[in-house]
Amino acid sequence: MKYLIVGLGNIGEEYRETRHNIGFMVLDALAKASNIVFSDGRYGATAQLSLKGRQLILLKPSTYMNLSGNAVRYWMQQEKIPLENVLIVVDDLALPFGTLRLKGKGSDAGHNGLKHIAATLGTQNYARLRFGIGNDFPKGGQIDFVLGHFDEESMKQMPERLEVAQEIIKSFCLAGLNISMNQYNNK
């Protein structure tokens, strides 16, 4: 059984480890912990992870955030992965830093990556792992905030939060959406 795990972010050194790139950071941590490496391919960098008989395709789109749906659709078709086996890892302003929420569907909440994925796939019924980045910014400062780097306190907590995110991804693939939501959404 195959799964497509997509970490949203923007390519380029200037976006490295910014709040908007938390999806890339989660997948990089999973790849590192699993001793696998990404290779550049069509619409993004991919890595393959075998997990108890399941094949996980990790994808970091190279399309930039606002065109993420192109990469998701291509890799779903390329690998013949059904929508229910797709998980999008995304930053979320509405959640305090480090809060992790697994959802089976939902709105894009103004997130351009999710908006493009929903428009491209024709549905909002896809699983997403929302990683809280907080919203400690002045009125009108949202873009600078999401494209900014995490503060020192957040970076101290980051390794543990990335580890929990990896556990949720593995649980999604092994135990399914509902069991994983029940197990992790209150932590």
Short mmCIF file of C-alpha atoms in Angstrom, two decimals:
data_model
loop_
_atom_site.label_atom_id
_atom_site.label_comp_id
_atom_site.label_asym_id
_atom_site.label_seq_id
_atom_site.Cartn_x
_atom_site.Cartn_y
_atom_site.Cartn_z
CA MET A 1 0.00 0.00 0.00
CA LYS A 2 1.36 3.42 -0.99
CA TYR A 3 1.06 6.76 0.76
CA LEU A 4 1.96 10.25 -0.41
CA ILE A 5 3.22 12.46 2.41
CA VAL A 6 3.59 16.05 1.23
CA GLY A 7 5.42 18.68 3.25
CA LEU A 8 4.51 22.17 2.08
CA GLY A 9 7.15 24.85 1.78
CA ASN A 10 9.04 27.07 -0.62
CA ILE A 11 12.29 26.12 -2.30
CA GLY A 12 15.34 28.33 -2.01
CA GLU A 13 17.85 29.11 0.68
CA GLU A 14 16.02 32.31 1.70
CA TYR A 15 13.01 30.23 2.81
CA ARG A 16 14.99 27.54 4.65
CA GLU A 17 13.65 26.92 8.17
CA THR A 18 11.04 29.68 7.95
CA ARG A 19 7.65 29.18 9.59
CA HIS A 20 5.99 28.65 6.19
CA ASN A 21 8.44 25.79 5.52
CA ILE A 22 7.55 23.67 8.52
CA GLY A 23 6.25 20.99 6.13
CA PHE A 24 9.72 20.68 4.61
CA MET A 25 11.26 20.61 8.09
CA VAL A 26 8.99 17.74 9.22
CA LEU A 27 9.83 15.65 6.14
CA ASP A 28 13.55 16.43 6.43
CA ALA A 29 13.47 15.23 10.05
CA LEU A 30 11.63 12.04 9.04
CA ALA A 31 14.10 11.36 6.23
CA LYS A 32 17.08 11.95 8.52
CA ALA A 33 15.66 9.68 11.26
CA SER A 34 15.01 6.99 8.62
CA ASN A 35 18.43 7.31 6.95
CA ILE A 36 16.96 8.14 3.56
CA VAL A 37 17.74 11.06 1.27
CA PHE A 38 15.69 13.18 -1.09
CA SER A 39 16.41 13.30 -4.79
CA ASP A 40 15.19 15.99 -7.15
CA GLY A 41 12.51 14.94 -9.59
CA ARG A 42 9.54 16.30 -11.45
CA TYR A 43 7.66 18.91 -9.40
CA GLY A 44 9.76 18.32 -6.31
CA ALA A 45 12.20 16.35 -4.23
CA THR A 46 11.11 12.86 -3.20
CA ALA A 47 12.30 10.13 -0.89
CA GLN A 48 10.89 6.65 -0.37
CA LEU A 49 10.41 5.07 3.02
CA SER A 50 9.30 1.50 3.70
CA LEU A 51 7.29 1.14 6.89
CA LYS A 52 5.93 -2.28 7.91
CA GLY A 53 4.91 -3.26 4.39
CA ARG A 54 3.77 0.22 3.40
CA GLN A 55 5.54 2.44 0.89
CA LEU A 56 5.68 6.14 1.82
CA ILE A 57 6.54 8.64 -0.88
CA LEU A 58 7.78 11.80 0.83
CA LEU A 59 7.38 14.89 -1.36
CA LYS A 60 8.72 18.41 -0.96
CA PRO A 61 7.15 20.30 -3.90
CA SER A 62 9.41 22.55 -5.96
CA THR A 63 6.43 24.49 -7.31
CA TYR A 64 6.45 27.12 -4.56
CA MET A 65 3.59 27.19 -2.07
CA ASN A 66 0.94 28.78 -4.29
CA LEU A 67 1.16 25.99 -6.91
CA SER A 68 1.50 23.00 -4.56
CA GLY A 69 -1.52 21.26 -6.10
CA ASN A 70 0.39 20.61 -9.34
CA ALA A 71 2.99 18.53 -7.50
CA VAL A 72 0.40 16.69 -5.40
CA ARG A 73 -1.72 15.77 -8.44
CA TYR A 74 1.31 14.66 -10.48
CA TRP A 75 2.70 12.35 -7.78
CA MET A 76 -0.73 10.94 -6.92
CA GLN A 77 -1.17 10.00 -10.59
CA GLN A 78 2.44 8.88 -11.09
CA GLU A 79 2.37 6.54 -8.09
CA LYS A 80 -1.36 5.67 -8.34
CA ILE A 81 -2.05 6.82 -4.79
CA PRO A 82 -5.71 7.29 -3.79
CA LEU A 83 -6.81 10.50 -2.09
CA GLU A 84 -7.38 8.75 1.24
CA ASN A 85 -3.66 7.84 1.32
CA VAL A 86 -2.49 11.44 0.91
CA LEU A 87 -1.34 13.51 3.89
CA ILE A 88 -0.38 17.19 3.61
CA VAL A 89 1.90 18.63 6.32
CA VAL A 90 1.26 22.36 6.60
CA ASP A 91 1.94 25.38 8.81
CA ASP A 92 -1.05 26.86 10.66
CA LEU A 93 -1.33 30.39 12.06
CA ALA A 94 -4.48 29.56 14.03
CA LEU A 95 -2.66 27.10 16.31
CA PRO A 96 -0.13 28.01 19.02
CA PHE A 97 3.46 27.06 18.20
CA GLY A 98 4.07 23.32 18.22
CA THR A 99 0.40 22.31 18.41
CA LEU A 100 -0.25 19.41 16.03
CA ARG A 101 -3.71 18.65 14.63
CA LEU A 102 -4.54 15.84 12.24
CA LYS A 103 -7.71 16.39 10.17
CA GLY A 104 -9.39 14.35 7.47
CA LYS A 105 -10.70 17.39 5.63
CA GLY A 106 -11.32 21.08 6.15
CA SER A 107 -11.07 24.53 4.71
CA ASP A 108 -7.86 26.10 3.48
CA ALA A 109 -8.14 28.75 6.24
CA GLY A 110 -6.54 31.26 3.88
CA HIS A 111 -3.47 29.09 3.28
CA ASN A 112 -2.47 29.44 -0.38
CA GLY A 113 -0.88 25.99 -0.58
CA LEU A 114 -4.03 24.26 0.69
CA LYS A 115 -6.17 26.51 -1.50
CA HIS A 116 -4.29 25.42 -4.65
CA ILE A 117 -4.36 21.74 -3.65
CA ALA A 118 -8.15 21.88 -3.14
CA ALA A 119 -8.64 23.71 -6.46
CA THR A 120 -6.40 21.24 -8.33
CA LEU A 121 -7.89 18.10 -6.78
CA GLY A 122 -11.44 19.45 -6.83
CA THR A 123 -12.01 18.65 -3.16
CA GLN A 124 -11.05 19.69 0.36
CA ASN A 125 -11.48 16.12 1.58
CA TYR A 126 -7.83 15.23 2.01
CA ALA A 127 -5.94 14.63 5.24
CA ARG A 128 -3.69 17.32 6.61
CA LEU A 129 -1.37 17.55 9.57
CA ARG A 130 -1.49 21.13 10.78
CA PHE A 131 1.63 22.30 12.62
CA GLY A 132 0.97 25.39 14.72
CA ILE A 133 3.31 28.31 14.14
CA GLY A 134 1.42 30.80 16.33
CA ASN A 135 0.24 34.24 15.33
CA ASP A 136 2.36 36.65 17.30
CA PHE A 137 2.53 39.40 14.70
CA PRO A 138 1.17 42.96 14.40
CA LYS A 139 -1.82 43.75 12.20
CA GLY A 140 -0.71 43.59 8.58
CA GLY A 141 2.43 41.63 9.48
CA GLN A 142 1.24 38.13 8.53
CA ILE A 143 3.40 37.70 5.42
CA ASP A 144 6.58 38.80 7.20
CA PHE A 145 5.70 36.49 10.10
CA VAL A 146 5.12 33.32 8.07
CA LEU A 147 8.20 33.98 5.94
CA GLY A 148 10.25 34.76 9.06
CA HIS A 149 12.35 32.38 11.14
CA PHE A 150 11.32 30.75 14.39
CA ASP A 151 12.45 32.45 17.59
CA GLU A 152 14.99 30.91 19.95
CA GLU A 153 12.38 29.49 22.34
CA SER A 154 10.51 27.77 19.50
CA MET A 155 13.75 26.30 18.15
CA LYS A 156 14.48 24.77 21.58
CA GLN A 157 11.13 22.95 21.44
CA MET A 158 11.43 22.06 17.74
CA PRO A 159 13.19 18.65 17.98
CA GLU A 160 10.49 17.21 20.25
CA ARG A 161 7.66 18.70 18.13
CA LEU A 162 9.22 17.32 14.93
CA GLU A 163 9.46 13.91 16.57
CA VAL A 164 5.75 13.92 17.47
CA ALA A 165 4.89 15.02 13.91
CA GLN A 166 6.84 12.01 12.60
CA GLU A 167 4.93 9.68 14.97
CA ILE A 168 1.62 11.09 13.67
CA ILE A 169 2.66 10.52 10.04
CA LYS A 170 3.63 6.91 10.78
CA SER A 171 0.42 6.34 12.72
CA PHE A 172 -1.64 7.77 9.82
CA CYS A 173 -0.06 5.19 7.50
CA LEU A 174 -0.19 2.25 9.90
CA ALA A 175 -3.33 2.77 12.02
CA GLY A 176 -5.39 5.09 9.83
CA LEU A 177 -6.80 8.58 10.14
CA ASN A 178 -9.42 8.12 12.87
CA ILE A 179 -7.26 6.17 15.31
CA SER A 180 -4.41 8.63 14.77
CA MET A 181 -6.65 11.66 15.33
CA ASN A 182 -7.98 10.13 18.58
CA GLN A 183 -4.48 9.28 19.76
CA TYR A 184 -2.67 12.52 18.93
CA ASN A 185 -5.04 15.47 18.65
CA ASN A 186 -5.18 16.07 22.38
CA LYS A 187 -1.41 16.17 22.87
#
